[in-house]
Coordinates of N, CA and C and ligand atoms in Angstrom, one line a residue:
M253 N -25.7 3.3 43.2 CA -27.1 3.0 43.4 C -27.6 2.5 42.1
L254 N -28.2 1.3 42.1 CA -28.7 0.7 40.8 C -30.2 0.6 40.8
A255 N -30.8 0.8 39.6 CA -32.2 0.5 39.4 C -32.4 0.0 38.0
A256 N -33.3 -0.9 37.8 CA -33.6 -1.4 36.5 C -34.3 -0.3 35.7
G257 N -34.0 -0.2 34.4 CA -34.6 0.9 33.6 C -36.1 0.8 33.5
K258 N -36.5 -0.5 33.4 CA -38.0 -0.7 33.2 C -38.4 -1.8 34.2
Q259 N -39.8 -1.8 34.4 CA -40.4 -2.8 35.3 C -39.7 -2.7 36.7
W260 N -39.4 -1.5 37.1 CA -38.8 -1.3 38.5 C -39.9 -1.2 39.5
A261 N -40.9 -1.9 39.4 CA -42.0 -2.0 40.4 C -43.0 -2.9 39.9
A262 N -43.8 -3.5 40.9 CA -44.9 -4.3 40.5 C -45.9 -3.4 39.8
T263 N -46.7 -3.9 38.9 CA -47.6 -3.1 38.1 C -48.5 -2.2 39.0
G264 N -48.6 -0.9 38.6 CA -49.5 0.0 39.3 C -48.9 0.6 40.6
E265 N -47.7 0.1 41.1 CA -47.1 0.6 42.3 C -46.1 1.7 41.9
R266 N -45.7 2.5 42.9 CA -44.6 3.5 42.6 C -43.3 2.7 42.4
P267 N -42.4 3.3 41.7 CA -41.1 2.6 41.5 C -40.4 2.4 42.8
Y268 N -39.6 1.3 42.9 CA -38.8 1.2 44.1 C -37.7 2.3 44.1
L269 N -37.2 2.5 45.3 CA -36.0 3.3 45.3 C -34.8 2.5 44.8
P270 N -33.8 3.2 44.3 CA -32.6 2.4 43.8 C -32.0 1.7 45.0
R271 N -31.2 0.7 44.7 CA -30.5 -0.2 45.7 C -29.0 0.1 45.7
A272 N -28.4 0.0 46.9 CA -27.0 0.3 47.0 C -26.1 -1.0 46.7
F273 N -25.1 -0.8 45.9 CA -24.2 -1.9 45.5 C -22.7 -1.5 45.6
S274 N -21.9 -2.4 45.8 CA -20.4 -2.3 45.7 C -20.1 -2.6 44.2
V275 N -19.1 -1.9 43.6 CA -18.6 -2.3 42.3 C -17.7 -3.4 42.6
A276 N -18.0 -4.6 42.0 CA -17.1 -5.8 42.2 C -15.9 -5.8 41.3
D277 N -16.1 -5.3 40.1 CA -14.9 -5.2 39.2 C -15.2 -4.1 38.1
S278 N -14.1 -3.6 37.6 CA -14.2 -2.7 36.5 C -13.2 -3.1 35.4
V279 N -13.6 -3.2 34.2 CA -12.8 -3.7 33.1 C -12.8 -2.7 32.0
P280 N -11.6 -2.0 31.7 CA -11.6 -1.1 30.6 C -11.8 -1.8 29.3
G281 N -12.6 -1.2 28.4 CA -12.8 -1.8 27.0 C -12.6 -0.7 26.0
D282 N -12.8 -1.0 24.7 CA -12.6 -0.1 23.6 C -13.6 1.1 23.7
D283 N -14.8 0.8 24.2 CA -15.8 1.9 24.2 C -16.3 2.3 25.6
G284 N -15.4 2.1 26.6 CA -15.8 2.5 27.9 C -15.3 1.5 28.9
I285 N -16.0 1.5 30.1 CA -15.5 0.6 31.1 C -16.7 -0.3 31.5
R286 N -16.5 -1.6 31.6 CA -17.5 -2.5 32.0 C -17.5 -2.6 33.5
L287 N -18.6 -2.4 34.2 CA -18.7 -2.5 35.6 C -19.4 -3.9 36.0
D288 N -18.8 -4.6 36.9 CA -19.4 -5.9 37.3 C -19.9 -5.7 38.7
F289 N -21.1 -6.3 39.0 CA -21.7 -6.3 40.3 C -22.0 -7.7 40.7
L290 N -21.9 -8.0 42.0 CA -22.4 -9.3 42.6 C -23.8 -9.0 43.2
V291 N -24.8 -9.7 42.8 CA -26.1 -9.4 43.3 C -26.7 -10.6 44.0
E292 N -27.0 -10.4 45.3 CA -27.7 -11.4 46.0 C -29.2 -11.1 46.1
A293 N -30.0 -11.9 45.5 CA -31.4 -11.6 45.4 C -32.1 -12.0 46.7
I294 N -32.5 -10.9 47.4 CA -33.1 -11.2 48.8 C -34.5 -10.5 48.9
G295 N -34.8 -9.7 47.9 CA -36.1 -9.0 48.0 C -36.5 -8.4 46.6
P296 N -37.5 -7.6 46.5 CA -38.0 -7.2 45.2 C -37.0 -6.5 44.3
G297 N -36.2 -5.6 44.9 CA -35.3 -4.8 44.1 C -34.1 -5.7 43.6
T298 N -33.5 -6.4 44.5 CA -32.4 -7.3 44.0 C -32.9 -8.4 43.1
E299 N -34.1 -8.9 43.4 CA -34.6 -9.9 42.5 C -34.8 -9.4 41.1
R300 N -35.3 -8.1 40.9 CA -35.5 -7.5 39.6 C -34.1 -7.3 38.9
L301 N -33.1 -6.9 39.7 CA -31.8 -6.7 39.1 C -31.2 -8.0 38.7
A302 N -31.4 -9.1 39.5 CA -30.8 -10.4 39.2 C -31.5 -10.9 38.0
D303 N -32.7 -10.4 37.7 CA -33.5 -10.9 36.5 C -33.3 -10.2 35.2
L304 N -32.4 -9.2 35.3 CA -32.1 -8.4 34.1 C -31.6 -9.2 33.0
K305 N -32.0 -9.0 31.7 CA -31.5 -9.7 30.6 C -30.5 -8.9 29.8
P306 N -29.6 -9.5 29.0 CA -28.7 -8.7 28.2 C -29.4 -7.7 27.4
G307 N -28.9 -6.4 27.4 CA -29.5 -5.4 26.6 C -30.5 -4.5 27.3
E308 N -31.0 -5.0 28.5 CA -32.0 -4.2 29.2 C -31.3 -3.0 29.9
G309 N -32.0 -1.9 30.1 CA -31.4 -0.7 30.7 C -31.2 -0.8 32.2
L310 N -30.2 -0.1 32.6 CA -29.9 0.0 34.1 C -29.6 1.4 34.4
W311 N -30.2 2.0 35.5 CA -29.8 3.3 36.0 C -28.7 3.1 37.0
V312 N -27.6 3.8 36.8 CA -26.5 3.7 37.7 C -26.2 5.1 38.2
T313 N -26.1 5.3 39.5 CA -25.7 6.6 40.1 C -24.5 6.3 40.9
G314 N -23.4 7.0 40.6 CA -22.1 6.7 41.4 C -20.9 7.2 40.6
P315 N -19.7 7.0 41.1 CA -19.5 6.4 42.4 C -19.9 7.3 43.5
L316 N -20.3 6.7 44.7 CA -20.7 7.4 45.8 C -19.9 6.9 47.1
G317 N -19.8 7.8 48.1 CA -19.3 7.3 49.3 C -17.8 7.4 49.4
R318 N -17.3 6.9 50.5 CA -15.9 7.0 50.9 C -15.2 5.6 50.8
P319 N -14.1 5.5 50.1 CA -13.5 4.2 49.9 C -12.5 3.8 51.1
F320 N -11.9 2.6 51.0 CA -10.9 2.2 51.9 C -9.7 3.1 51.8
S321 N -9.0 3.3 52.9 CA -7.7 4.0 53.0 C -6.5 3.1 53.0
P322 N -5.4 3.5 52.5 CA -4.2 2.6 52.5 C -3.8 2.4 54.0
P323 N -3.1 1.2 54.3 CA -2.7 0.9 55.7 C -1.9 2.1 56.3
G324 N -1.0 2.7 55.6 CA -0.1 3.7 56.2 C -0.9 4.9 56.6
E325 N -2.1 5.1 56.1 CA -2.9 6.3 56.5 C -3.7 5.9 57.7
L326 N -3.9 4.6 58.0 CA -4.7 4.2 59.2 C -3.8 4.1 60.4
A327 N -2.6 3.6 60.3 CA -1.7 3.5 61.4 C -0.3 3.6 60.9
G328 N 0.5 4.4 61.6 CA 1.9 4.7 61.2 C 2.7 3.4 60.8
G329 N 2.6 2.4 61.6 CA 3.5 1.2 61.4 C 2.9 0.2 60.5
A330 N 1.7 0.4 60.0 CA 1.0 -0.6 59.2 C 1.5 -0.6 57.8
A331 N 2.2 -1.7 57.4 CA 2.8 -1.7 56.0 C 2.0 -2.7 55.1
G332 N 1.2 -3.6 55.7 CA 0.4 -4.6 55.0 C -1.0 -4.5 55.3
A333 N -1.8 -5.3 54.5 CA -3.3 -5.3 54.7 C -3.8 -6.7 54.8
I334 N -4.8 -6.9 55.6 CA -5.6 -8.1 55.7 C -7.0 -7.8 55.3
L335 N -7.5 -8.5 54.3 CA -8.9 -8.2 53.8 C -9.7 -9.4 54.3
V336 N -10.8 -9.1 54.9 CA -11.7 -10.1 55.5 C -13.1 -9.9 54.8
G337 N -13.5 -10.9 54.0 CA -14.8 -10.7 53.3 C -15.7 -11.9 53.7
G338 N -17.0 -11.6 53.9 CA -18.0 -12.6 54.3 C -19.2 -12.5 53.3
G339 N -19.5 -13.6 52.7 CA -20.7 -13.7 51.8 C -20.6 -12.7 50.7
I340 N -21.7 -12.0 50.5 CA -21.8 -11.0 49.4 C -20.8 -9.9 49.7
G341 N -20.4 -9.8 50.9 CA -19.4 -8.8 51.3 C -18.0 -9.0 50.7
V342 N -17.8 -10.0 49.9 CA -16.5 -10.1 49.2 C -16.5 -9.1 48.1
A343 N -17.6 -8.5 47.7 CA -17.7 -7.7 46.5 C -16.7 -6.6 46.4
P344 N -16.4 -5.8 47.4 CA -15.5 -4.7 47.1 C -14.0 -5.1 47.2
F345 N -13.7 -6.3 47.4 CA -12.3 -6.6 47.7 C -11.4 -7.0 46.5
A346 N -12.0 -7.4 45.4 CA -11.2 -7.7 44.2 C -10.5 -6.4 43.7
I347 N -11.2 -5.3 43.7 CA -10.7 -4.0 43.2 C -9.7 -3.5 44.3
W348 N -10.0 -3.6 45.6 CA -9.1 -3.1 46.6 C -7.8 -3.9 46.7
R349 N -8.0 -5.2 46.5 CA -6.8 -6.1 46.4 C -5.9 -5.7 45.3
R350 N -6.5 -5.4 44.1 CA -5.7 -5.0 43.0 C -5.0 -3.6 43.2
R351 N -5.7 -2.7 43.8 CA -5.1 -1.4 44.1 C -3.9 -1.5 45.0
L352 N -4.1 -2.3 46.1 CA -3.0 -2.5 47.0 C -1.8 -3.1 46.3
S353 N -2.0 -4.1 45.5 CA -1.0 -4.8 44.7 C -0.2 -3.8 43.8
Q354 N -1.0 -2.9 43.1 CA -0.4 -1.9 42.3 C 0.5 -0.9 43.0
A355 N 0.1 -0.7 44.3 CA 0.9 0.2 45.1 C 2.0 -0.5 45.9
G356 N 2.2 -1.8 45.6 CA 3.3 -2.5 46.2 C 3.0 -2.9 47.7
I357 N 1.7 -2.9 48.1 CA 1.4 -3.1 49.5 C 1.0 -4.6 49.6
P358 N 1.6 -5.4 50.4 CA 1.2 -6.8 50.5 C -0.1 -7.0 51.2
A359 N -0.9 -7.9 50.7 CA -2.3 -8.1 51.2 C -2.6 -9.6 51.3
R360 N -3.1 -10.0 52.5 CA -3.6 -11.3 52.6 C -5.2 -11.3 52.6
V361 N -5.8 -12.3 52.0 CA -7.2 -12.2 51.8 C -7.9 -13.4 52.4
L362 N -8.8 -13.2 53.3 CA -9.6 -14.2 54.0 C -11.0 -14.1 53.6
L363 N -11.6 -15.1 53.1 CA -13.0 -15.1 52.6 C -13.8 -16.2 53.3
G364 N -15.0 -15.9 53.7 CA -15.8 -16.9 54.4 C -17.2 -16.9 53.7
F365 N -17.8 -18.1 53.7 CA -19.1 -18.2 53.1 C -20.0 -19.1 54.0
R366 N -21.3 -18.9 53.9 CA -22.3 -19.7 54.7 C -22.3 -21.1 54.1
D367 N -22.5 -21.3 52.8 CA -22.5 -22.6 52.2 C -22.2 -22.4 50.7
R368 N -22.2 -23.5 49.9 CA -21.9 -23.4 48.5 C -22.8 -22.4 47.7
A369 N -24.1 -22.5 48.1 CA -25.0 -21.6 47.4 C -24.8 -20.1 47.6
H370 N -24.0 -19.8 48.6 CA -23.8 -18.4 48.9 C -22.3 -18.1 48.8
A371 N -21.6 -18.7 47.8 CA -20.2 -18.5 47.7 C -19.9 -17.8 46.4
G372 N -20.8 -17.0 45.9 CA -20.5 -16.3 44.6 C -19.4 -15.3 44.8
G373 N -18.7 -15.0 43.7 CA -17.6 -14.0 43.7 C -16.2 -14.5 43.9
L374 N -16.1 -15.8 44.2 CA -14.8 -16.4 44.4 C -13.9 -16.3 43.2
D375 N -14.6 -16.3 42.0 CA -13.8 -16.3 40.8 C -13.2 -14.9 40.5
L376 N -13.5 -13.9 41.3 CA -12.9 -12.6 41.2 C -11.5 -12.6 41.8
F377 N -11.2 -13.6 42.5 CA -9.9 -13.7 43.2 C -9.0 -14.8 42.6
D378 N -7.7 -14.6 42.8 CA -6.7 -15.6 42.5 C -6.7 -16.5 43.7
C379 N -7.3 -17.7 43.6 CA -7.5 -18.6 44.8 C -6.2 -19.0 45.4
S380 N -5.1 -19.0 44.7 CA -3.8 -19.4 45.3 C -3.4 -18.5 46.5
E381 N -3.9 -17.3 46.5 CA -3.5 -16.3 47.5 C -4.6 -16.0 48.5
V382 N -5.7 -16.8 48.5 CA -6.8 -16.6 49.4 C -7.0 -17.7 50.4
R383 N -7.3 -17.4 51.6 CA -7.6 -18.4 52.6 C -9.1 -18.4 52.8
L384 N -9.7 -19.6 52.8 CA -11.1 -19.7 52.8 C -11.7 -20.4 54.1
A385 N -12.9 -20.0 54.4 CA -13.6 -20.6 55.5 C -15.1 -20.8 55.0
S386 N -15.8 -21.8 55.6 CA -17.2 -21.9 55.3 C -17.9 -22.5 56.5
D387 N -19.1 -22.0 56.8 CA -19.9 -22.5 57.9 C -20.2 -24.0 57.8
D388 N -20.5 -24.4 56.6 CA -20.8 -25.8 56.4 C -19.6 -26.7 56.1
G389 N -18.5 -26.2 56.0 CA -17.2 -27.0 55.8 C -17.1 -27.4 54.3
H390 N -17.8 -26.9 53.4 CA -17.7 -27.4 52.0 C -16.4 -26.9 51.4
I391 N -15.8 -25.9 51.9 CA -14.5 -25.4 51.4 C -13.7 -24.7 52.6
G392 N -12.4 -25.0 52.6 CA -11.6 -24.3 53.6 C -11.9 -24.7 55.0
H393 N -11.5 -23.8 55.9 CA -11.7 -24.0 57.3 C -13.2 -24.1 57.7
R394 N -13.6 -25.1 58.5 CA -15.1 -25.1 58.8 C -15.2 -24.2 60.1
G395 N -15.9 -23.1 59.8 CA -16.2 -22.2 60.9 C -16.1 -20.8 60.4
P396 N -16.3 -19.8 61.2 CA -16.3 -18.4 60.7 C -15.0 -17.9 60.2
V397 N -15.0 -17.0 59.3 CA -13.8 -16.5 58.7 C -13.0 -15.7 59.7
T398 N -13.6 -15.3 60.8 CA -12.9 -14.5 61.8 C -12.0 -15.4 62.6
D399 N -12.2 -16.8 62.5 CA -11.2 -17.7 63.1 C -9.9 -17.5 62.4
L400 N -9.9 -17.4 61.1 CA -8.7 -17.2 60.3 C -8.0 -15.9 60.7
L401 N -8.8 -14.9 60.9 CA -8.2 -13.6 61.3 C -7.5 -13.7 62.6
S402 N -8.1 -14.3 63.6 CA -7.5 -14.5 65.0 C -6.2 -15.2 64.8
V403 N -6.1 -16.3 64.1 CA -4.9 -17.0 63.9 C -3.8 -16.1 63.3
L404 N -4.2 -15.4 62.2 CA -3.2 -14.6 61.5 C -2.7 -13.5 62.4
L405 N -3.5 -12.9 63.2 CA -3.0 -11.8 64.1 C -2.2 -12.3 65.3
E406 N -2.5 -13.6 65.7 CA -1.7 -14.2 66.8 C -0.2 -14.4 66.3
G407 N -0.1 -14.9 65.0 CA 1.3 -15.1 64.5 C 2.0 -13.9 64.0
D408 N 1.3 -12.8 64.0 CA 1.8 -11.6 63.4 C 2.4 -10.7 64.4
D409 N 3.2 -9.8 63.9 CA 3.3 -8.5 64.7 C 2.1 -7.7 64.3
A410 N 1.0 -7.9 65.2 CA -0.3 -7.4 64.8 C -0.3 -6.0 64.2
S411 N 0.5 -5.1 64.8 CA 0.4 -3.7 64.4 C 1.0 -3.4 63.0
S412 N 1.6 -4.5 62.4 CA 2.2 -4.3 61.1 C 1.1 -4.3 60.0
A413 N -0.1 -4.7 60.3 CA -1.1 -4.8 59.3 C -2.4 -3.9 59.6
A414 N -3.1 -3.5 58.6 CA -4.4 -2.9 58.8 C -5.4 -3.9 58.3
V415 N -6.5 -4.0 59.0 CA -7.6 -4.9 58.6 C -8.7 -4.2 57.9
Y416 N -9.2 -4.8 56.8 CA -10.4 -4.3 56.1 C -11.4 -5.3 56.1
A417 N -12.7 -5.0 56.4 CA -13.7 -6.1 56.5 C -15.0 -5.6 55.9
C418 N -15.7 -6.5 55.2 CA -17.0 -6.3 54.6 C -17.8 -7.6 54.7
G419 N -19.0 -7.5 55.3 CA -19.7 -8.7 55.4 C -20.9 -8.5 56.3
P420 N -21.6 -9.5 56.8 CA -22.7 -9.3 57.7 C -22.4 -8.7 59.0
P421 N -23.3 -8.0 59.6 CA -23.0 -7.2 60.8 C -22.3 -8.1 61.9
G422 N -22.8 -9.3 62.1 CA -22.2 -10.2 63.1 C -20.7 -10.4 62.9
M423 N -20.4 -10.6 61.6 CA -18.9 -10.8 61.3 C -18.2 -9.5 61.5
L424 N -18.7 -8.4 61.1 CA -18.0 -7.1 61.3 C -17.8 -6.8 62.7
E425 N -18.8 -7.2 63.6 CA -18.6 -6.9 65.0 C -17.5 -7.7 65.6
V426 N -17.4 -9.0 65.2 CA -16.3 -9.8 65.7 C -14.9 -9.3 65.2
V427 N -14.9 -8.9 64.0 CA -13.6 -8.2 63.4 C -13.3 -7.0 64.3
R428 N -14.3 -6.2 64.5 CA -14.1 -4.9 65.3 C -13.5 -5.3 66.7
E429 N -14.1 -6.3 67.3 CA -13.7 -6.7 68.7 C -12.2 -7.2 68.7
I430 N -11.9 -8.1 67.7 CA -10.6 -8.7 67.6 C -9.6 -7.6 67.4
C431 N -9.9 -6.7 66.5 CA -8.9 -5.6 66.2 C -8.8 -4.6 67.4
A432 N -9.9 -4.3 68.0 CA -9.8 -3.4 69.2 C -9.0 -4.0 70.3
G433 N -9.2 -5.3 70.5 CA -8.4 -6.0 71.6 C -6.9 -6.0 71.3
R434 N -6.5 -6.0 70.0 CA -5.1 -6.1 69.7 C -4.5 -4.8 69.2
E435 N -5.4 -3.8 69.3 CA -5.0 -2.4 68.8 C -4.5 -2.4 67.4
V436 N -5.2 -3.1 66.6 CA -5.0 -3.2 65.1 C -5.9 -2.2 64.4
A437 N -5.4 -1.4 63.6 CA -6.2 -0.4 62.8 C -7.2 -1.2 61.9
A438 N -8.4 -0.8 61.8 CA -9.4 -1.5 61.0 C -10.4 -0.6 60.3
Q439 N -10.8 -0.9 59.2 CA -11.9 -0.2 58.5 C -13.0 -1.3 58.2
L440 N -14.2 -0.9 58.4 CA -15.4 -1.8 58.1 C -16.2 -1.1 57.0
A441 N -16.6 -1.9 56.0 CA -17.5 -1.5 55.0 C -18.9 -1.9 55.5
M442 N -19.7 -0.9 55.9 CA -21.0 -1.2 56.5 C -22.2 -1.0 55.6
E443 N -23.3 -1.6 56.1 CA -24.6 -1.4 55.3 C -25.6 -0.7 56.2
A444 N -26.4 0.1 55.6 CA -27.6 0.6 56.2 C -28.6 0.8 55.1
P445 N -29.9 0.7 55.4 CA -30.9 1.0 54.4 C -30.6 2.3 53.7
M446 N -30.5 2.4 52.4 CA -30.1 3.6 51.7 C -31.2 4.0 50.7
A447 N -31.8 5.2 50.9 CA -32.8 5.6 49.9 C -32.3 6.5 48.8
C448 N -31.4 7.5 49.2 CA -31.0 8.4 48.1 C -29.5 8.0 47.7
G449 N -28.7 7.8 48.7 CA -27.3 7.5 48.4 C -26.3 8.7 48.3
F450 N -26.9 9.9 48.5 CA -26.0 11.1 48.4 C -26.3 12.1 49.5
G451 N -26.8 11.7 50.6 CA -26.8 12.5 51.8 C -28.0 13.3 52.1
A452 N -29.1 13.1 51.3 CA -30.3 14.0 51.4 C -31.3 13.4 52.4
C453 N -31.5 12.1 52.5 CA -32.7 11.6 53.2 C -32.4 11.2 54.7
M454 N -31.2 11.1 55.1 CA -30.8 10.7 56.5 C -31.2 9.2 56.8
G455 N -31.6 8.5 55.9 CA -32.1 7.1 56.1 C -31.0 6.2 56.5
C456 N -29.7 6.5 56.3 CA -28.6 5.6 56.5 C -27.8 6.0 57.7
A457 N -28.3 6.9 58.6 CA -27.5 7.4 59.7 C -27.3 6.3 60.7
I458 N -26.0 6.2 61.2 CA -25.7 5.3 62.2 C -25.0 6.0 63.4
P459 N -25.1 5.5 64.6 CA -24.6 6.2 65.8 C -23.1 6.1 65.9
L460 N -22.4 7.2 66.4 CA -21.0 7.2 66.5 C -20.6 7.0 68.0
A461 N -19.4 6.5 68.2 CA -18.9 6.2 69.6 C -19.0 7.4 70.5
G462 N -18.5 8.5 70.0 CA -18.5 9.7 70.8 C -19.8 10.5 70.9
G463 N -20.8 10.0 70.4 CA -22.1 10.7 70.3 C -22.3 11.2 68.9
G464 N -23.5 11.5 68.5 CA -23.8 12.0 67.2 C -24.0 10.8 66.2
Y465 N -24.1 11.2 64.9 CA -24.4 10.2 63.9 C -23.6 10.5 62.7
M466 N -23.4 9.5 61.8 CA -22.8 9.7 60.5 C -23.8 9.2 59.4
R467 N -23.8 9.9 58.3 CA -24.6 9.3 57.2 C -23.7 8.4 56.4
L468 N -24.1 7.1 56.4 CA -23.2 6.1 55.9 C -23.0 6.2 54.4
C469 N -23.9 6.9 53.7 CA -23.8 6.9 52.2 C -22.7 8.0 51.8
V470 N -22.5 9.0 52.6 CA -21.5 10.0 52.2 C -20.2 10.0 53.0
E471 N -20.4 9.7 54.4 CA -19.2 9.6 55.2 C -18.7 8.2 55.3
G472 N -19.4 7.2 54.9 CA -19.1 5.8 54.7 C -19.2 5.4 53.3
P473 N -19.5 4.2 52.9 CA -19.9 3.1 53.8 C -18.7 2.6 54.6
V474 N -17.4 3.0 54.2 CA -16.2 2.5 54.9 C -16.0 3.4 56.1
V475 N -16.0 2.8 57.3 CA -15.9 3.5 58.6 C -14.7 3.0 59.3
D476 N -13.9 3.9 59.9 CA -12.8 3.5 60.8 C -13.5 2.8 62.0
A477 N -13.0 1.6 62.3 CA -13.7 0.8 63.3 C -13.7 1.5 64.7
D478 N -12.8 2.3 65.0 CA -12.8 2.9 66.3 C -13.8 4.1 66.4
R479 N -14.5 4.4 65.3 CA -15.5 5.5 65.4 C -16.8 5.0 65.8
I480 N -17.0 3.7 65.9 CA -18.3 3.1 66.3 C -18.1 2.2 67.5
E481 N -19.2 2.1 68.3 CA -19.2 1.2 69.5 C -19.5 -0.2 69.1
T482 N -20.3 -0.3 68.1 CA -20.7 -1.7 67.6 C -21.0 -1.6 66.2
A483 N -20.8 -2.8 65.5 CA -21.2 -2.9 64.1 C -22.6 -3.5 64.0
L484 N -23.2 -3.8 65.1 CA -24.6 -4.4 65.1 C -25.6 -3.2 65.1
V485 N -25.7 -2.6 64.0 CA -26.5 -1.4 63.9 C -27.9 -1.9 63.5
P486 N -29.0 -1.4 64.2 CA -30.3 -1.9 63.9 C -30.7 -1.5 62.4
G487 N -31.3 -2.5 61.8 CA -31.7 -2.3 60.4 C -30.6 -2.6 59.4
S488 N -29.4 -2.9 59.9 CA -28.3 -3.2 58.9 C -28.2 -4.7 58.6
G489 N -27.7 -5.1 57.5 CA -27.5 -6.5 57.1 C -28.8 -7.1 56.7
H490 N -28.7 -8.3 56.2 CA -29.9 -9.0 55.8 C -29.7 -10.5 55.8
Ligands
LIG1167 C1 -23.0 0.3 50.7 C2 -23.8 -0.9 50.3 C3 -23.2 -1.8 49.4 C4 -24.0 -3.0 49.1 N1 -23.4 -3.8 48.2 C5 -24.1 -4.9 47.8 C6 -23.6 -5.8 46.8 O1 -22.5 -5.6 46.3 N2 -24.3 -6.9 46.4 C7 -25.5 -7.1 47.0 O2 -26.2 -8.1 46.6 N3 -26.1 -6.3 47.9 C8 -25.4 -5.2 48.3 N4 -25.9 -4.4 49.3 C9 -27.2 -4.8 49.9 C10 -28.4 -4.4 48.9 O3 -28.4 -3.0 48.7 C11 -29.7 -4.8 49.6 O4 -29.7 -6.2 49.6 C12 -30.9 -4.4 48.8 O5 -31.1 -3.0 49.0 C13 -32.2 -5.1 49.1 O6 -33.2 -4.6 48.3 P1 -34.5 -5.6 48.0 O7 -35.5 -4.7 47.4 O8 -34.0 -6.8 47.2 O9 -34.9 -6.1 49.4 P2 -35.8 -5.4 50.5 O10 -37.2 -5.8 50.4 O11 -35.5 -3.9 50.5 O12 -35.1 -6.0 51.8 C14 -35.2 -7.4 52.1 C15 -34.6 -7.6 53.5 O13 -33.3 -7.1 53.6 C16 -33.2 -6.0 54.4 N5 -32.4 -4.9 53.7 C17 -32.7 -4.3 52.6 N6 -31.8 -3.4 52.2 C18 -30.9 -3.4 53.2 C19 -29.7 -2.7 53.3 N7 -29.2 -1.9 52.4 N8 -29.0 -3.0 54.4 C20 -29.5 -3.8 55.3 N9 -30.6 -4.5 55.2 C21 -31.3 -4.4 54.1 C22 -34.6 -5.6 54.7 O14 -34.7 -5.0 56.0 C23 -35.4 -6.8 54.5 O15 -35.3 -7.6 55.7 C24 -25.2 -3.2 49.7 C25 -25.8 -2.3 50.6 C26 -25.1 -1.2 50.9 C27 -25.7 -0.2 51.8
LIG1168 S1 -29.1 7.2 51.9 FE1 -30.0 9.2 52.0 S2 -28.7 10.3 53.4 FE2 -27.7 8.4 53.1

């Protein structure tokens, strides 16, 4: 959860709540670790964060929540990984890609973007190993990134891979349906409006397939796809 140290509200108003972010990269240095974030400015909180100048203070609370699990923990026969990122949802995949590589687990990366203006974060990846899609056709396949996933799973022994997805709710729902149809294990990194980030406010609760709810900030934001009936959760995405 991130908040600017100063001017974290319009003058005279109460401060905004902190905003939820994925760590996009972490780089060890001589005096600590540098954390990188990808910020899409869509409202007052993210606009203030995008406007931070070098040296300005930032409140950081974290790490919070539950991360992705290795393929072998999701399905017995899954030895590889397919990462599907859409828009600002590519943010968690550079680190996850690296972790998988360090563990000797093969991973294929599929990234999709609306247009050139919304294609930030591509430089976090080695482009030679990434397959791309864009809605406007400016790069890679013209069409949704989920087209690439369908093709990949058709040619594959589908159950040999686990799928990991992060992106807008519509994209997550298509990934969930494709994987459910082919009985491929999948995890979805989901969004819900988050006020506290550590389980106290219930603002991030989403419904579960078998009834009941989960707090996405502590039991997610990574969710096993078969735990939910739909990724189209009211209030999620932007
Ligand atoms: C686990 C998690 C990880 C995230 N990682 C990133 C990231 O790496 N980079 C990034 O740019 N953004 C990320 N987000 C989204 C980011 O937190 C929201 O964009 C931010 O809270 C919006 O705040 P705002 O004040 O700018 O806009 P607001 O005024 O709060 O919202 C503007 C619009 O977006 C909608 N909205 C706001 N927050 C959310 C939310 N959390 N979920 C769904 N809809 C929302 C609102 O309903 C409104 O329509 C993440 C969210 C979550 C929950
Ligand atoms: S954000 Fe407060 S309980 Fe999840």
